[in-house]
Amino acid sequence: MAMDRRPRNAAESGAVTGVESVAHRVHRLRTELGLTQRQVAEPAYTAAYISTVEAGKIQPSEKALRHIAERLGCTYEELSSGRPAHLATELRMRLAEAQRALATGDPEEAVPGYAAVAADAERHGLAAEHGAALVGLGQCALEAGELVGARGYFEAGEGVLAGAGVPLTHRVPAIRGRALTHFLAGELRYACYLLESTLDELNAAGLRDPEVLVLLYTALIAPYMDMGAHARAAQAAELALALAPEVSDPALVARMHRGVARTLLAEGRAAEADASLLKAAECYRQLQIRTELAHCHWMRGYVFAQSGDLPQAETALRTARDVLASRHATLYVHQVGVELADVLHRQGKDAEAEALLEQTLAGLGADKGAVHAAGAHRLLGLIAEGRGADQQAEEHYTMALGQLEHAGAAGDLADVCRLLGDLLRRTGRVEAALDAYRTGLGHRSAPGTTTLGPAPAKPF
């Protein structure tokens, strides 16, 4: 995907360039029409008045500009701002078309539409449309797994919107996008900080927007779960569900059900989790949002795997992976690949699982899907240990520990410490094994410590 239109920084993206002054516009339009200053001025004004306007010596009143616009055959808005008539409406329509392309087709197909809107909106100083287009480009880059590029777009979009005084509620998609890039890069604590601090700011200002709050609460579920903060994840899910009846966007409700399924599963409520995912899948099927539907298949595969139905899990995960691959969502493809490999391993298909893991690790790392990269190393360690390659297994466990420590994924880290401790004890290194066990117990003793502040509060 060609994503080379990313602005260098928020200030650059928010700059309005090439906008004519009113004086220059009046002169240009008059000369293009072949009119004299007297013809533009009469009957309400004099040629001398038009001359001073064109020279930039006076700022004409609204009444005078409306008169001049009528004589020049343009609208008052076009003459006063330099924007073509109905430009903002046209750009919003083009934004909607780009959003539809992103939701129902290949993200790469949406990029030109968003980029064109961003350029036109920036040129004419339309901050809301400019910011929305930059956020759209960020979403395209995020689906492609281009985390650095996506973050640049989200930061630029947020900067444009904030600089224009756009309310916080309208900046939430950009903030949420930034948080997702940090989450996928393994920076779980900072992702939580961004989302929680935004919730705190909304609550402090009394800005209770149900759709915005659902976006933030559901975005918190995944990092909370990966950090072992199951109580916080459950609380966020409950708050999102309580707001669901007030949300009119079916795609948002579907996304919420998908996130809530994770907490239901963590509580051992597999049947309810599957029912929640089925509701989400039906919404996305109606909306034809293929990526979100793929995520529903992904989560269903996870539910089946946890319930022990491995053939069903394999089918669901392969479906998710195929759909995501068709949309060039490479980072998500690699993440699903790790979970599919786990299912294959549990079915005794170690050769296929190992080949898949080696393939997925090429697209994962400490700064790109760290939790799943650690999961891949954990699985490779189990497979190596199963065939007696203890040294290789230890290396994989150690690599997994490093990535999980970076991400702060407490629950997974404790599990890998246990595996490493068992391996060290079995090979006669008792003291090293005890150190590994102690490390794991230390991480299990304080689950749910995410940011410096308390858990997100219930909206007023």
CSV table of C-alpha atoms in Angstrom, one decimal:
chain,number,residue,atom,x,y,z
A,1,MET,CA,0.0,0.0,0.0
A,2,ALA,CA,1.5,3.4,-1.0
A,3,MET,CA,1.2,5.5,2.1
A,4,ASP,CA,3.7,8.3,1.3
A,5,ARG,CA,1.3,11.2,1.7
A,6,ARG,CA,1.8,11.3,5.5
A,7,PRO,CA,2.5,14.8,6.7
A,8,ARG,CA,5.8,15.4,8.5
A,9,ASN,CA,4.1,16.8,11.6
A,10,ALA,CA,0.8,18.1,12.9
A,11,ALA,CA,1.8,21.7,12.5
A,12,GLU,CA,2.6,21.1,8.8
A,13,SER,CA,-0.6,19.3,8.3
A,14,GLY,CA,-2.7,22.0,9.8
A,15,ALA,CA,-1.2,24.9,7.8
A,16,VAL,CA,-3.4,26.6,5.3
A,17,THR,CA,-1.5,27.6,2.2
A,18,GLY,CA,-2.3,29.3,-1.1
A,19,VAL,CA,-5.5,31.0,0.1
A,20,GLU,CA,-6.0,34.3,-1.7
A,21,SER,CA,-6.9,37.5,0.1
A,22,VAL,CA,-10.3,39.0,-0.5
A,23,ALA,CA,-8.6,41.9,-2.4
A,24,HIS,CA,-6.9,39.5,-4.8
A,25,ARG,CA,-10.1,37.5,-5.4
A,26,VAL,CA,-12.1,40.6,-6.3
A,27,HIS,CA,-9.4,41.8,-8.7
A,28,ARG,CA,-8.9,38.3,-10.2
A,29,LEU,CA,-12.6,37.6,-10.8
A,30,ARG,CA,-13.3,41.1,-12.1
A,31,THR,CA,-10.5,41.0,-14.7
A,32,GLU,CA,-11.5,37.4,-15.7
A,33,LEU,CA,-15.0,38.6,-16.5
A,34,GLY,CA,-13.7,41.7,-18.3
A,35,LEU,CA,-15.6,44.1,-16.0
A,36,THR,CA,-14.6,47.6,-15.0
A,37,GLN,CA,-14.5,48.7,-11.4
A,38,ARG,CA,-17.4,51.0,-12.1
A,39,GLN,CA,-19.5,48.1,-13.4
A,40,VAL,CA,-18.8,46.1,-10.3
A,41,ALA,CA,-19.5,49.1,-8.0
A,42,GLU,CA,-22.7,50.5,-9.4
A,43,PRO,CA,-25.4,51.3,-8.3
A,44,ALA,CA,-24.5,51.0,-4.6
A,45,TYR,CA,-20.8,51.9,-4.6
A,46,THR,CA,-18.2,53.9,-6.5
A,47,ALA,CA,-15.4,52.8,-8.7
A,48,ALA,CA,-13.0,54.4,-6.2
A,49,TYR,CA,-14.4,52.2,-3.4
A,50,ILE,CA,-13.8,49.0,-5.5
A,51,SER,CA,-10.2,50.3,-6.2
A,52,THR,CA,-9.5,50.6,-2.5
A,53,VAL,CA,-10.9,47.1,-1.9
A,54,GLU,CA,-8.7,45.6,-4.6
A,55,ALA,CA,-5.7,47.4,-3.2
A,56,GLY,CA,-6.3,45.9,0.2
A,57,LYS,CA,-6.6,49.2,1.9
A,58,ILE,CA,-10.0,48.5,3.4
A,59,GLN,CA,-11.9,45.4,4.6
A,60,PRO,CA,-15.4,45.5,2.9
A,61,SER,CA,-18.4,44.9,5.1
A,62,GLU,CA,-20.6,41.8,4.6
A,63,LYS,CA,-23.2,43.9,2.8
A,64,ALA,CA,-20.5,45.3,0.4
A,65,LEU,CA,-19.1,41.8,-0.2
A,66,ARG,CA,-22.6,40.4,-0.9
A,67,HIS,CA,-23.1,43.2,-3.5
A,68,ILE,CA,-19.7,42.5,-5.1
A,69,ALA,CA,-20.2,38.8,-5.2
A,70,GLU,CA,-23.5,39.2,-7.0
A,71,ARG,CA,-21.9,41.5,-9.6
A,72,LEU,CA,-19.1,39.0,-10.0
A,73,GLY,CA,-21.4,36.0,-10.4
A,74,CYS,CA,-20.2,34.0,-7.3
A,75,THR,CA,-21.5,33.3,-3.8
A,76,TYR,CA,-20.7,35.4,-0.8
A,77,GLU,CA,-19.0,32.4,0.8
A,78,GLU,CA,-16.7,31.8,-2.2
A,79,LEU,CA,-15.7,35.5,-2.3
A,80,SER,CA,-15.1,35.9,1.4
A,81,SER,CA,-13.3,32.6,2.1
A,82,GLY,CA,-12.0,31.6,-1.3
A,83,ARG,CA,-13.7,28.3,-1.1
A,84,PRO,CA,-15.9,27.1,-4.0
A,85,ALA,CA,-19.6,27.0,-3.1
A,86,HIS,CA,-20.7,23.9,-1.2
A,87,LEU,CA,-17.1,22.7,-1.0
A,88,ALA,CA,-17.5,21.5,2.6
A,89,THR,CA,-20.6,19.5,1.7
A,90,GLU,CA,-18.9,18.0,-1.3
A,91,LEU,CA,-15.8,17.0,0.8
A,92,ARG,CA,-18.0,15.4,3.4
A,93,MET,CA,-19.7,13.4,0.7
A,94,ARG,CA,-16.3,12.3,-0.6
A,95,LEU,CA,-15.3,11.4,3.0
A,96,ALA,CA,-18.3,9.2,3.3
A,97,GLU,CA,-17.4,7.4,0.1
A,98,ALA,CA,-13.9,6.8,1.3
A,99,GLN,CA,-15.2,5.5,4.6
A,100,ARG,CA,-17.5,3.1,2.7
A,101,ALA,CA,-14.6,1.9,0.6
A,102,LEU,CA,-12.6,1.3,3.8
A,103,ALA,CA,-15.4,-0.6,5.4
A,104,THR,CA,-16.5,-2.8,2.6
A,105,GLY,CA,-13.5,-3.1,0.3
A,106,ASP,CA,-9.7,-3.2,0.2
A,107,PRO,CA,-8.3,-0.4,2.4
A,108,GLU,CA,-5.9,0.4,-0.4
A,109,GLU,CA,-8.9,1.5,-2.5
A,110,ALA,CA,-9.8,4.1,0.2
A,111,VAL,CA,-6.4,5.7,0.3
A,112,PRO,CA,-6.7,7.9,-2.8
A,113,GLY,CA,-10.1,9.2,-1.7
A,114,TYR,CA,-8.9,10.1,1.8
A,115,ALA,CA,-5.7,11.7,0.4
A,116,ALA,CA,-7.5,13.8,-2.1
A,117,VAL,CA,-10.0,15.1,0.5
A,118,ALA,CA,-7.1,15.8,2.9
A,119,ALA,CA,-5.3,17.9,0.2
A,120,ASP,CA,-8.4,19.8,-0.9
A,121,ALA,CA,-9.5,20.5,2.7
A,122,GLU,CA,-6.0,21.7,3.7
A,123,ARG,CA,-5.8,24.0,0.7
A,124,HIS,CA,-9.1,25.6,1.6
A,125,GLY,CA,-8.7,25.7,5.4
A,126,LEU,CA,-11.5,23.2,6.2
A,127,ALA,CA,-10.0,21.8,9.4
A,128,ALA,CA,-12.8,19.3,10.3
A,129,GLU,CA,-12.7,17.6,6.9
A,130,HIS,CA,-8.9,17.8,6.8
A,131,GLY,CA,-8.6,16.1,10.2
A,132,ALA,CA,-11.2,13.4,9.4
A,133,ALA,CA,-9.4,12.6,6.2
A,134,LEU,CA,-6.1,12.2,8.0
A,135,VAL,CA,-7.7,9.9,10.5
A,136,GLY,CA,-9.1,7.9,7.6
A,137,LEU,CA,-5.6,7.5,6.2
A,138,GLY,CA,-4.5,6.4,9.6
A,139,GLN,CA,-7.1,3.7,9.7
A,140,CYS,CA,-6.0,2.5,6.2
A,141,ALA,CA,-2.4,2.3,7.4
A,142,LEU,CA,-3.4,0.6,10.6
A,143,GLU,CA,-5.2,-2.2,8.7
A,144,ALA,CA,-2.0,-2.6,6.6
A,145,GLY,CA,0.0,-3.0,9.8
A,146,GLU,CA,2.0,0.2,9.1
A,147,LEU,CA,2.0,1.3,12.7
A,148,VAL,CA,4.5,4.2,12.4
A,149,GLY,CA,2.7,5.7,9.4
A,150,ALA,CA,-0.7,5.2,11.0
A,151,ARG,CA,0.4,6.9,14.2
A,152,GLY,CA,1.7,9.9,12.1
A,153,TYR,CA,-1.6,10.3,10.5
A,154,PHE,CA,-3.6,10.0,13.7
A,155,GLU,CA,-1.3,12.5,15.5
A,156,ALA,CA,-1.5,14.9,12.5
A,157,GLY,CA,-5.3,14.6,12.4
A,158,GLU,CA,-5.7,15.2,16.1
A,159,GLY,CA,-3.4,18.2,15.9
A,160,VAL,CA,-5.5,19.7,13.0
A,161,LEU,CA,-8.7,19.2,14.9
A,162,ALA,CA,-7.4,20.5,18.2
A,163,GLY,CA,-5.8,23.5,16.5
A,164,ALA,CA,-9.2,24.4,15.0
A,165,GLY,CA,-11.0,24.1,18.4
A,166,VAL,CA,-12.9,21.0,17.4
A,167,PRO,CA,-14.5,19.5,20.5
A,168,LEU,CA,-12.8,16.5,22.2
A,169,THR,CA,-15.7,14.2,21.3
A,170,HIS,CA,-14.8,14.7,17.6
A,171,ARG,CA,-11.2,14.0,18.3
A,172,VAL,CA,-11.7,10.6,20.0
A,173,PRO,CA,-11.3,8.5,16.7
A,174,ALA,CA,-7.9,10.0,16.3
A,175,ILE,CA,-6.9,9.4,19.9
A,176,ARG,CA,-8.3,5.9,19.8
A,177,GLY,CA,-6.3,5.2,16.6
A,178,ARG,CA,-3.1,6.4,18.4
A,179,ALA,CA,-3.9,4.1,21.3
A,180,LEU,CA,-4.3,1.2,19.0
A,181,THR,CA,-1.0,1.7,17.3
A,182,HIS,CA,0.7,1.7,20.8
A,183,PHE,CA,-1.2,-1.4,21.8
A,184,LEU,CA,-0.2,-3.3,18.6
A,185,ALA,CA,3.4,-2.2,19.2
A,186,GLY,CA,3.3,-3.8,22.6
A,187,GLU,CA,3.1,-0.5,24.5
A,188,LEU,CA,0.1,-1.6,26.6
A,189,ARG,CA,0.4,0.8,29.5
A,190,TYR,CA,0.7,3.9,27.3
A,191,ALA,CA,-2.3,2.7,25.2
A,192,CYS,CA,-4.3,2.5,28.5
A,193,TYR,CA,-3.1,5.9,29.6
A,194,LEU,CA,-4.3,7.5,26.4
A,195,LEU,CA,-7.7,6.0,26.6
A,196,GLU,CA,-8.2,6.4,30.3
A,197,SER,CA,-7.0,10.0,30.4
A,198,THR,CA,-9.4,10.8,27.5
A,199,LEU,CA,-12.3,9.3,29.4
A,200,ASP,CA,-11.3,11.3,32.5
A,201,GLU,CA,-11.3,14.5,30.4
A,202,LEU,CA,-14.7,13.8,28.9
A,203,ASN,CA,-16.2,13.1,32.3
A,204,ALA,CA,-14.6,16.2,33.8
A,205,ALA,CA,-16.2,18.3,31.1
A,206,GLY,CA,-19.5,16.6,31.3
A,207,LEU,CA,-19.3,15.4,27.6
A,208,ARG,CA,-21.4,12.3,27.8
A,209,ASP,CA,-21.5,11.0,24.2
A,210,PRO,CA,-22.6,7.3,24.2
A,211,GLU,CA,-20.9,6.4,20.9
A,212,VAL,CA,-17.6,8.1,21.9
A,213,LEU,CA,-17.7,6.4,25.3
A,214,VAL,CA,-18.4,3.0,23.7
A,215,LEU,CA,-15.4,3.5,21.4
A,216,LEU,CA,-13.1,4.2,24.3
A,217,TYR,CA,-14.4,1.5,26.7
A,218,THR,CA,-14.2,-1.2,24.0
A,219,ALA,CA,-10.7,-0.1,23.0
A,220,LEU,CA,-9.6,-0.7,26.6
A,221,ILE,CA,-10.7,-4.3,26.8
A,222,ALA,CA,-7.9,-5.8,24.7
A,223,PRO,CA,-5.0,-4.1,26.5
A,224,TYR,CA,-6.5,-4.8,29.9
A,225,MET,CA,-6.9,-8.5,29.0
A,226,ASP,CA,-3.3,-8.7,27.8
A,227,MET,CA,-2.0,-7.1,30.9
A,228,GLY,CA,-4.0,-9.5,33.1
A,229,ALA,CA,-6.3,-6.8,34.4
A,230,HIS,CA,-9.4,-8.9,34.0
A,231,ALA,CA,-11.4,-7.0,36.5
A,232,ARG,CA,-10.8,-3.7,34.7
A,233,ALA,CA,-11.6,-5.4,31.4
A,234,ALA,CA,-14.9,-6.6,32.8
A,235,GLN,CA,-15.8,-3.2,34.2
A,236,ALA,CA,-15.1,-1.5,30.8
A,237,ALA,CA,-17.2,-4.2,29.1
A,238,GLU,CA,-20.1,-3.6,31.5
A,239,LEU,CA,-20.0,0.2,31.0
A,240,ALA,CA,-20.0,-0.3,27.3
A,241,LEU,CA,-23.0,-2.7,27.4
A,242,ALA,CA,-24.9,-0.2,29.6
A,243,LEU,CA,-24.4,2.4,26.9
A,244,ALA,CA,-25.3,0.1,24.0
A,245,PRO,CA,-29.1,1.0,23.9
A,246,GLU,CA,-28.1,4.7,23.3
A,247,VAL,CA,-25.8,3.9,20.4
A,248,SER,CA,-27.3,4.2,16.9
A,249,ASP,CA,-24.3,3.1,14.9
A,250,PRO,CA,-24.7,-0.7,14.3
A,251,ALA,CA,-21.0,-1.1,13.4
A,252,LEU,CA,-20.1,0.4,16.8
A,253,VAL,CA,-22.5,-1.9,18.6
A,254,ALA,CA,-21.0,-4.9,16.8
A,255,ARG,CA,-17.5,-3.9,17.7
A,256,MET,CA,-18.6,-3.6,21.3
A,257,HIS,CA,-20.1,-7.2,21.3
A,258,ARG,CA,-16.8,-8.4,19.9
A,259,GLY,CA,-14.8,-6.8,22.7
A,260,VAL,CA,-17.2,-7.9,25.4
A,261,ALA,CA,-16.9,-11.5,24.3
A,262,ARG,CA,-13.3,-11.5,25.5
A,263,THR,CA,-14.3,-10.7,29.1
A,264,LEU,CA,-17.1,-13.2,29.1
A,265,LEU,CA,-14.7,-15.8,28.0
A,266,ALA,CA,-12.2,-14.8,30.7
A,267,GLU,CA,-15.0,-15.4,33.2
A,268,GLY,CA,-15.6,-18.9,31.8
A,269,ARG,CA,-18.9,-17.9,30.1
A,270,ALA,CA,-18.1,-19.4,26.8
A,271,ALA,CA,-21.7,-19.8,25.6
A,272,GLU,CA,-22.5,-16.2,26.3
A,273,ALA,CA,-19.3,-15.1,24.6
A,274,ASP,CA,-20.1,-17.0,21.5
A,275,ALA,CA,-23.7,-15.6,21.5
A,276,SER,CA,-22.2,-12.1,21.7
A,277,LEU,CA,-19.8,-12.8,18.8
A,278,LEU,CA,-22.7,-14.1,16.7
A,279,LYS,CA,-24.6,-10.8,17.3
A,280,ALA,CA,-21.5,-8.9,16.2
A,281,ALA,CA,-21.0,-11.1,13.1
A,282,GLU,CA,-24.6,-10.5,12.0
A,283,CYS,CA,-24.3,-6.7,12.3
A,284,TYR,CA,-21.1,-6.8,10.2
A,285,ARG,CA,-22.6,-9.2,7.7
A,286,GLN,CA,-25.4,-6.7,7.1
A,287,LEU,CA,-22.9,-3.8,6.8
A,288,GLN,CA,-20.5,-5.9,4.7
A,289,ILE,CA,-17.5,-4.8,6.8
A,290,ARG,CA,-15.2,-7.6,6.0
A,291,THR,CA,-12.3,-6.8,8.3
A,292,GLU,CA,-14.6,-6.5,11.4
A,293,LEU,CA,-16.3,-9.7,10.3
A,294,ALA,CA,-12.9,-11.4,10.1
A,295,HIS,CA,-12.2,-10.3,13.7
A,296,CYS,CA,-15.5,-11.9,14.8
A,297,HIS,CA,-14.3,-15.2,13.1
A,298,TRP,CA,-11.0,-14.7,14.9
A,299,MET,CA,-12.6,-14.3,18.3
A,300,ARG,CA,-15.0,-17.3,17.7
A,301,GLY,CA,-11.9,-19.4,16.9
A,302,TYR,CA,-10.4,-18.3,20.2
A,303,VAL,CA,-13.7,-19.2,22.0
A,304,PHE,CA,-13.8,-22.7,20.3
A,305,ALA,CA,-10.1,-23.2,21.2
A,306,GLN,CA,-10.7,-22.4,24.9
A,307,SER,CA,-13.7,-24.7,24.9
A,308,GLY,CA,-11.6,-27.5,23.5
A,309,ASP,CA,-13.4,-27.7,20.1
A,310,LEU,CA,-10.2,-27.6,18.1
A,311,PRO,CA,-11.5,-28.5,14.6
A,312,GLN,CA,-14.1,-25.7,14.8
A,313,ALA,CA,-11.4,-23.3,16.1
A,314,GLU,CA,-9.1,-24.2,13.2
A,315,THR,CA,-11.9,-23.5,10.7
A,316,ALA,CA,-12.9,-20.2,12.2
A,317,LEU,CA,-9.2,-19.0,12.4
A,318,ARG,CA,-8.4,-20.0,8.9
A,319,THR,CA,-11.5,-18.1,7.7
A,320,ALA,CA,-10.4,-15.0,9.6
A,321,ARG,CA,-6.9,-15.3,8.3
A,322,ASP,CA,-8.0,-15.7,4.6
A,323,VAL,CA,-10.3,-12.6,4.9
A,324,LEU,CA,-7.7,-10.5,6.5
A,325,ALA,CA,-5.1,-11.6,3.9
A,326,SER,CA,-7.5,-10.6,1.1
A,327,ARG,CA,-7.6,-7.1,2.6
A,328,HIS,CA,-3.8,-6.9,3.0
A,329,ALA,CA,-4.2,-6.5,6.8
A,330,THR,CA,-0.8,-8.1,7.3
A,331,LEU,CA,-0.3,-7.4,11.0
A,332,TYR,CA,-3.6,-9.0,11.9
A,333,VAL,CA,-2.8,-11.9,9.5
A,334,HIS,CA,0.3,-12.7,11.5
A,335,GLN,CA,-1.5,-12.4,14.8
A,336,VAL,CA,-4.2,-14.8,13.8
A,337,GLY,CA,-1.5,-17.1,12.5
A,338,VAL,CA,0.0,-17.4,16.0
A,339,GLU,CA,-3.4,-18.5,17.4
A,340,LEU,CA,-4.0,-20.9,14.5
A,341,ALA,CA,-0.6,-22.4,15.1
A,342,ASP,CA,-1.5,-23.0,18.7
A,343,VAL,CA,-4.6,-24.9,17.6
A,344,LEU,CA,-2.6,-26.9,15.1
A,345,HIS,CA,0.0,-27.7,17.9
A,346,ARG,CA,-2.8,-28.9,20.2
A,347,GLN,CA,-4.0,-31.2,17.4
A,348,GLY,CA,-0.5,-32.7,17.1
A,349,LYS,CA,0.2,-30.9,13.8
A,350,ASP,CA,3.6,-29.6,15.0
A,351,ALA,CA,5.3,-29.5,11.6
A,352,GLU,CA,2.6,-27.3,10.1
A,353,ALA,CA,2.4,-25.2,13.3
A,354,GLU,CA,6.2,-24.6,13.3
A,355,ALA,CA,6.3,-23.6,9.7
A,356,LEU,CA,3.4,-21.1,10.2
A,357,LEU,CA,5.1,-19.6,13.3
A,358,GLU,CA,8.4,-19.1,11.5
A,359,GLN,CA,6.4,-17.3,8.7
A,360,THR,CA,4.5,-15.1,11.1
A,361,LEU,CA,7.5,-14.1,13.2
A,362,ALA,CA,8.9,-12.4,10.1
A,363,GLY,CA,6.1,-9.8,10.5
A,364,LEU,CA,6.1,-9.5,14.3
A,365,GLY,CA,8.5,-8.2,16.9
A,366,ALA,CA,8.9,-6.2,20.1
A,367,ASP,CA,7.6,-3.0,18.4
A,368,LYS,CA,5.0,-4.7,16.2
A,369,GLY,CA,2.6,-7.1,17.8
A,370,ALA,CA,4.8,-7.9,20.8
A,371,VAL,CA,2.3,-10.1,22.7
A,372,HIS,CA,1.7,-12.3,19.7
A,373,ALA,CA,5.4,-12.4,18.9
A,374,ALA,CA,6.0,-13.7,22.4
A,375,GLY,CA,3.2,-16.2,21.9
A,376,ALA,CA,4.9,-17.5,18.8
A,377,HIS,CA,8.2,-17.9,20.7
A,378,ARG,CA,6.3,-19.7,23.5
A,379,LEU,CA,4.8,-22.1,21.0
A,380,LEU,CA,8.1,-22.7,19.3
A,381,GLY,CA,9.6,-23.4,22.7
A,382,LEU,CA,6.9,-26.0,23.5
A,383,ILE,CA,7.4,-27.7,20.1
A,384,ALA,CA,11.2,-27.7,20.5
A,385,GLU,CA,10.9,-29.1,24.0
A,386,GLY,CA,8.6,-31.8,22.8
A,387,ARG,CA,11.2,-33.1,20.4
A,388,GLY,CA,14.0,-32.9,23.0
A,389,ALA,CA,15.7,-29.7,21.7
A,390,ASP,CA,16.0,-28.2,25.2
A,391,GLN,CA,18.5,-25.5,24.3
A,392,GLN,CA,16.4,-24.2,21.5
A,393,ALA,CA,13.3,-24.3,23.7
A,394,GLU,CA,15.1,-22.2,26.4
A,395,GLU,CA,16.1,-19.6,23.8
A,396,HIS,CA,12.5,-19.3,22.6
A,397,TYR,CA,11.2,-18.9,26.2
A,398,THR,CA,13.8,-16.3,26.9
A,399,MET,CA,12.9,-14.3,23.8
A,400,ALA,CA,9.2,-14.5,24.8
A,401,LEU,CA,10.0,-13.2,28.3
A,402,GLY,CA,11.9,-10.2,26.9
A,403,GLN,CA,9.0,-9.2,24.7
A,404,LEU,CA,6.3,-9.7,27.4
A,405,GLU,CA,8.3,-7.7,29.9
A,406,HIS,CA,8.4,-4.8,27.3
A,407,ALA,CA,4.6,-5.1,26.8
A,408,GLY,CA,3.7,-5.6,30.4
A,409,ALA,CA,1.5,-8.6,29.7
A,410,ALA,CA,1.5,-10.0,33.2
A,411,GLY,CA,-0.5,-13.1,32.8
A,412,ASP,CA,1.3,-14.4,29.7
A,413,LEU,CA,4.7,-13.5,31.3
A,414,ALA,CA,3.9,-15.6,34.4
A,415,ASP,CA,3.0,-18.6,32.2
A,416,VAL,CA,6.3,-18.4,30.2
A,417,CYS,CA,8.2,-18.1,33.5
A,418,ARG,CA,6.5,-21.3,34.6
A,419,LEU,CA,7.5,-23.1,31.4
A,420,LEU,CA,11.0,-21.9,31.6
A,421,GLY,CA,11.3,-22.8,35.3
A,422,ASP,CA,10.0,-26.4,34.5
A,423,LEU,CA,12.6,-26.7,31.7
A,424,LEU,CA,15.4,-25.5,33.9
A,425,ARG,CA,14.4,-27.8,36.8
A,426,ARG,CA,14.1,-30.8,34.5
A,427,THR,CA,17.6,-30.2,33.2
A,428,GLY,CA,19.1,-29.9,36.7
A,429,ARG,CA,19.5,-26.1,37.1
A,430,VAL,CA,17.4,-25.7,40.2
A,431,GLU,CA,18.5,-22.2,41.3
A,432,ALA,CA,17.9,-20.8,37.8
A,433,ALA,CA,14.5,-22.5,37.9
A,434,LEU,CA,13.6,-20.9,41.2
A,435,ASP,CA,14.5,-17.5,39.9
A,436,ALA,CA,12.2,-18.0,36.9
A,437,TYR,CA,9.4,-19.2,39.2
A,438,ARG,CA,9.9,-16.1,41.5
A,439,THR,CA,9.8,-13.8,38.5
A,440,GLY,CA,6.5,-15.3,37.4
A,441,LEU,CA,5.0,-15.1,40.9
A,442,GLY,CA,6.0,-11.5,41.1
A,443,HIS,CA,4.0,-10.7,38.0
A,444,ARG,CA,1.0,-12.7,39.1
A,445,SER,CA,0.9,-11.0,42.5
A,446,ALA,CA,-0.2,-7.6,41.2
A,447,PRO,CA,-2.4,-8.0,38.1
A,448,GLY,CA,-4.3,-5.0,36.7
A,449,THR,CA,-1.7,-2.3,37.4
A,450,THR,CA,-2.0,-0.3,34.2
A,451,THR,CA,-1.5,3.4,34.5
A,452,LEU,CA,-0.8,5.7,37.4
A,453,GLY,CA,-4.5,6.6,37.8
A,454,PRO,CA,-7.5,4.6,39.0
A,455,ALA,CA,-9.7,2.5,36.7
A,456,PRO,CA,-11.9,4.5,34.2
A,457,ALA,CA,-14.9,6.0,35.9
A,458,LYS,CA,-18.5,5.5,35.0
A,459,PRO,CA,-19.7,8.5,32.9
A,460,PHE,CA,-21.9,11.1,34.6
